[in-house]
Structures are given as C-alpha cells and as structure tokens.
PDB file of C-alpha atoms in Angstrom:
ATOM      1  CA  UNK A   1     144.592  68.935 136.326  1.00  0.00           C
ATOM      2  CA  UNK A   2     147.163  71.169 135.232  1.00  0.00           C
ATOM      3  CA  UNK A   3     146.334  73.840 132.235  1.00  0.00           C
ATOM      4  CA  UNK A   4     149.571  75.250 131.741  1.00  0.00           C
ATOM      5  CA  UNK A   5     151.122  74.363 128.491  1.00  0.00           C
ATOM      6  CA  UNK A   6     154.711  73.994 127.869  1.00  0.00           C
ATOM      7  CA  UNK A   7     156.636  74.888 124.922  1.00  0.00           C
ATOM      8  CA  UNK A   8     156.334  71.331 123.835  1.00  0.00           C
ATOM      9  CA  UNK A   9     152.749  70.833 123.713  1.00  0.00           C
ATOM     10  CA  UNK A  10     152.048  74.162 121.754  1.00  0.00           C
ATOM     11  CA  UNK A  11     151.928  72.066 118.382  1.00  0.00           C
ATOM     12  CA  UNK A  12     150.818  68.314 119.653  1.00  0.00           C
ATOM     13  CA  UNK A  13     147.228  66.990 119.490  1.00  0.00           C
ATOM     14  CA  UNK A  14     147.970  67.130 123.542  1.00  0.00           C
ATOM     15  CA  UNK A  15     148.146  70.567 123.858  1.00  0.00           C
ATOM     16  CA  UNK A  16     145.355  71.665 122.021  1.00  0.00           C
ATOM     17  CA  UNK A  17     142.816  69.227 124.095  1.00  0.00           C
ATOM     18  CA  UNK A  18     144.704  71.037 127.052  1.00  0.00           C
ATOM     19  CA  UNK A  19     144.229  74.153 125.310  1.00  0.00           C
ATOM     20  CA  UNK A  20     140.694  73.376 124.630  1.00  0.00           C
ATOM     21  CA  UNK A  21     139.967  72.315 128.042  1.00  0.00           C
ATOM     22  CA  UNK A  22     141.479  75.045 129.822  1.00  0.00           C
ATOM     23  CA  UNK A  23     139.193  77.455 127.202  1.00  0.00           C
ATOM     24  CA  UNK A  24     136.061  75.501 128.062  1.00  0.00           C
ATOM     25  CA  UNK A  25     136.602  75.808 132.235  1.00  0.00           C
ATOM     26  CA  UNK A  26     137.364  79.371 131.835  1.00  0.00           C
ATOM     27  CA  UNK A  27     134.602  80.474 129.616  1.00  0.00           C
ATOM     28  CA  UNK A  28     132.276  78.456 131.855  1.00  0.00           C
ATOM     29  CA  UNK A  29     133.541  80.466 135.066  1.00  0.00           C
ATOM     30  CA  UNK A  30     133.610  83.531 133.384  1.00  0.00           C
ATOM     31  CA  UNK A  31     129.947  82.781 132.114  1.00  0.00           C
ATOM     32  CA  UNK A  32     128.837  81.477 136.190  1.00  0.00           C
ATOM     33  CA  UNK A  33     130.273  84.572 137.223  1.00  0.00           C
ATOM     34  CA  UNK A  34     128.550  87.195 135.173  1.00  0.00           C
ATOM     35  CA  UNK A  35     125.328  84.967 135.538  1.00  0.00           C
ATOM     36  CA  UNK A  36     125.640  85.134 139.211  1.00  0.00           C
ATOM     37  CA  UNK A  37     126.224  88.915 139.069  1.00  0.00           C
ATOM     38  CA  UNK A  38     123.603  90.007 136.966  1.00  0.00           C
ATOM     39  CA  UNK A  39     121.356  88.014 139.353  1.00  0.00           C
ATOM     40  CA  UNK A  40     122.873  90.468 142.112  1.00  0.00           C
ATOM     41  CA  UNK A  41     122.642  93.399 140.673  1.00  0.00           C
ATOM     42  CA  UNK A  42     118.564  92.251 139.845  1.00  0.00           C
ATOM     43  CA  UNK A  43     118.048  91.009 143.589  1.00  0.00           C
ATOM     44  CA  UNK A  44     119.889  94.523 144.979  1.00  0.00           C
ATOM     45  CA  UNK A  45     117.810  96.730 142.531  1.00  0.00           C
ATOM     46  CA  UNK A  46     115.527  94.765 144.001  1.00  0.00           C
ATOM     47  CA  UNK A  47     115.622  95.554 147.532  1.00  0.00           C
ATOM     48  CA  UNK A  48     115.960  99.091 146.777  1.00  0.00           C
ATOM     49  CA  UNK A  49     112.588  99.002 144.857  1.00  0.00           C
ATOM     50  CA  UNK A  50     110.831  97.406 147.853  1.00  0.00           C
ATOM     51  CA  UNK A  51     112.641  99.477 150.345  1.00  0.00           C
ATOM     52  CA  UNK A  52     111.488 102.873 148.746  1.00  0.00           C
ATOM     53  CA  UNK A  53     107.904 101.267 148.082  1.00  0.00           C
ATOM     54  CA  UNK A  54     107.745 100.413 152.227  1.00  0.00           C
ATOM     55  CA  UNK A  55     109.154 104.160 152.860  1.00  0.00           C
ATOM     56  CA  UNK A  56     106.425 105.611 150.630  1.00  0.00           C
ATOM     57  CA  UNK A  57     104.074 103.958 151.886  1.00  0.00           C
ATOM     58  CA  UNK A  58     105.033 105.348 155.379  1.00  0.00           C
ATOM     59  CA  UNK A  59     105.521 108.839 154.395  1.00  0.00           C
ATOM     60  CA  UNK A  60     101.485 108.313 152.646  1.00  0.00           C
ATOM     61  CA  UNK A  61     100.147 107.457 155.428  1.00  0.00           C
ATOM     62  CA  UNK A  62     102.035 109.690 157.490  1.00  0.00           C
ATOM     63  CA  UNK A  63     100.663 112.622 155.245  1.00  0.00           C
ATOM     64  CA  UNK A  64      96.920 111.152 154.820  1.00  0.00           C
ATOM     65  CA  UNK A  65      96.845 111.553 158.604  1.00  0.00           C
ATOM     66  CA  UNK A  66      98.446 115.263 159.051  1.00  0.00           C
ATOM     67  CA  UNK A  67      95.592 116.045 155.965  1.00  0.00           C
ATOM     68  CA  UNK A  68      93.011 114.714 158.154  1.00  0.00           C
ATOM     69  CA  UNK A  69      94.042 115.985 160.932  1.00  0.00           C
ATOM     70  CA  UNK A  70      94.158 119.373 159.038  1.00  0.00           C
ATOM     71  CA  UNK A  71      90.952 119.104 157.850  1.00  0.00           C
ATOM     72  CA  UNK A  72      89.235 118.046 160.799  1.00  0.00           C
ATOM     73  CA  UNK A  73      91.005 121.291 162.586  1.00  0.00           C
ATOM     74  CA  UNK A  74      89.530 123.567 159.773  1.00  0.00           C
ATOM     75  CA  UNK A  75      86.033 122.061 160.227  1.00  0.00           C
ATOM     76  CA  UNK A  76      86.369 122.432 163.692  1.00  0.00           C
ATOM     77  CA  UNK A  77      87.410 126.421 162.808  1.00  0.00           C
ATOM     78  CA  UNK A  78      84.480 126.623 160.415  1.00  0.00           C
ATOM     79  CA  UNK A  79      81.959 125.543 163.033  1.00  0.00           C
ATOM     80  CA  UNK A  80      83.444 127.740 165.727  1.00  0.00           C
ATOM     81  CA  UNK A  81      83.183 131.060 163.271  1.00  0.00           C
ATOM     82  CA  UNK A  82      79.247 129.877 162.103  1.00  0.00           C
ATOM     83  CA  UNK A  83      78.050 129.591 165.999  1.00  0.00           C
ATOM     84  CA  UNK A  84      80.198 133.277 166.031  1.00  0.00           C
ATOM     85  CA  UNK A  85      78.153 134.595 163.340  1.00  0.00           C
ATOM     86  CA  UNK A  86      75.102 133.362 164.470  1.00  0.00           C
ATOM     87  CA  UNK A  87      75.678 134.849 168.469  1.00  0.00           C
ATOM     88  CA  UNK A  88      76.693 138.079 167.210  1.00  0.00           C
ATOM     89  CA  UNK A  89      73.734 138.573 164.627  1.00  0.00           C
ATOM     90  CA  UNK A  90      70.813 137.782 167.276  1.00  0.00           C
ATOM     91  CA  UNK A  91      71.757 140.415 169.866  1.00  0.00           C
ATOM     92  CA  UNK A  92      69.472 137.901 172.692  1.00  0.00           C
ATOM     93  CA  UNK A  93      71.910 135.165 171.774  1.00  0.00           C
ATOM     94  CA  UNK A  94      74.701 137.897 171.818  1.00  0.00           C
ATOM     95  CA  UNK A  95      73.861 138.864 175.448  1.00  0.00           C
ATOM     96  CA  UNK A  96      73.300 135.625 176.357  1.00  0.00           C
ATOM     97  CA  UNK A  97      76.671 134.153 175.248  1.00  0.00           C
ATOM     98  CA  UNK A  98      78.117 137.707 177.027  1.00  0.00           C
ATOM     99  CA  UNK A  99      76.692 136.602 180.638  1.00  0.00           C
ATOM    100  CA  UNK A 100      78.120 133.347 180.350  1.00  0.00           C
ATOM    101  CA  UNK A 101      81.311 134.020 179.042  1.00  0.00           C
ATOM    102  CA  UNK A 102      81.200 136.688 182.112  1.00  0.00           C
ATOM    103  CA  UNK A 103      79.557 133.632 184.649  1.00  0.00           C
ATOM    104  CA  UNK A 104      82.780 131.482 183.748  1.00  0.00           C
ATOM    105  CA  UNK A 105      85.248 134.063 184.291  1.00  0.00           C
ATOM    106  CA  UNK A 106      83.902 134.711 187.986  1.00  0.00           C
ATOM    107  CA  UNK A 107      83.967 131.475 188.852  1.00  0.00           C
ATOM    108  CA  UNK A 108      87.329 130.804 187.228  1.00  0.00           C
ATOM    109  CA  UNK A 109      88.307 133.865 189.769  1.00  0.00           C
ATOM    110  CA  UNK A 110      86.636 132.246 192.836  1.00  0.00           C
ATOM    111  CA  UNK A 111      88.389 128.839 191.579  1.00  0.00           C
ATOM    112  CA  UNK A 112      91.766 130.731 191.514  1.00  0.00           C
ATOM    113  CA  UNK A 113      91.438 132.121 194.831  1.00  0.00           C
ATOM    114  CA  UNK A 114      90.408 128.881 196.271  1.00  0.00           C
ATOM    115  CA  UNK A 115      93.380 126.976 194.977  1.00  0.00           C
ATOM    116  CA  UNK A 116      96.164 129.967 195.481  1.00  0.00           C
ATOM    117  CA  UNK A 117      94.331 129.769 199.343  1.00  0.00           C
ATOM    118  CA  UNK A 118      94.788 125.944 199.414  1.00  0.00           C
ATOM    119  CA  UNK A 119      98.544 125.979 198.430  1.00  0.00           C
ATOM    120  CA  UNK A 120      99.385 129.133 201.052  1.00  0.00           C
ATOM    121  CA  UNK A 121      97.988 126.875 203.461  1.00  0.00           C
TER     122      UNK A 121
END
C-alpha cells in the first residue's frame, strides 16, 4: 500500500486514514525496533556478565591452587627447619646426621666415578 500523500489528499477524509495508517505502521516499527534492541543490549550485557563470572571463576581457582601450593611449600619449610633445630640441639643426633650427610657424599663420589668410567668407556 502506498503511504505517500499527495497534495490532494492533505484535506480529504482519504488522506488522513492514509495519514493515520502510515502513523500507526511507523510507530509500530519504531516501537519493534527499540523493543528488539533493548532485548540486545540485555542479552549482550548478558554475556559479558557470564563471561567475566566463568573468567573469575578460573582465575579463583587458579589462585586457590598457587595458595595451596604455597602453603604446602611453607609447611614443608617449617618441618625441614624443626628436624634442623632438633639435630643441631642434641649434639648425638648432630653427629649422627654429620656421618650420614658425609656417608652420602662418598657414595655420591664412588657413583660419579662409576658413571664418568661407564661413559669413557
């Protein structure tokens, strides 16, 4: 249907239903289209919501397992310095822990020999 009015039907009964209609249509598809971009701009915010939720989430995760990880290396520290403290303040345990340290290190020698002899060979 054509809307546009000519000079004629400015003042007849005519025109002004065409008038009217071509109102109604236009109003409707200017209504339909801010409608359908408000619903948009809701579904995009959206998105962006649940993307930065899902990201979050990662990066908590991510950081509750370096803090664990960190923790468990600082109780692993702590234990480490206590069986220190407690070698160095019984001087048996001290000696003790001094021959063994010194056992290990031979053999590690007579292990390094044996494997420096295997690859000249």
């Amino acid at each position: 249907m054509n809307t546009a009015l000519s000079y004629k039907d400015d003042y007849t009964v005519k025109g002004l239903v065409k008038l009217q209609k071509a109102n109604r249509k236009y109003k409707q598809r200017s209504l339909a289209k801010s409608e359908k971009s408000k619903q948009n701009e809701f579904h995009k915010k959206r998105n962006q919501r649940e993307q930065c939720q899902q990201i979050n989430q990662g990066q908590l995760k991510q950081n509750k397992q370096v803090a664990q990880d960190l923790i468990n290396q600082v109780q692993r520290y702590i234990y480490q310095l206590n069986e220190m403290d407690n070698i160095m303040s019984d001087p048996q345990q001290y000696d003790k822990q001094r021959e063994r340290l010194l056992n290990l290190n031979l053999k590690n020698k007579k292990i390094t020999k044996q494997i420096d002899q295997l690859v000249l060979v």
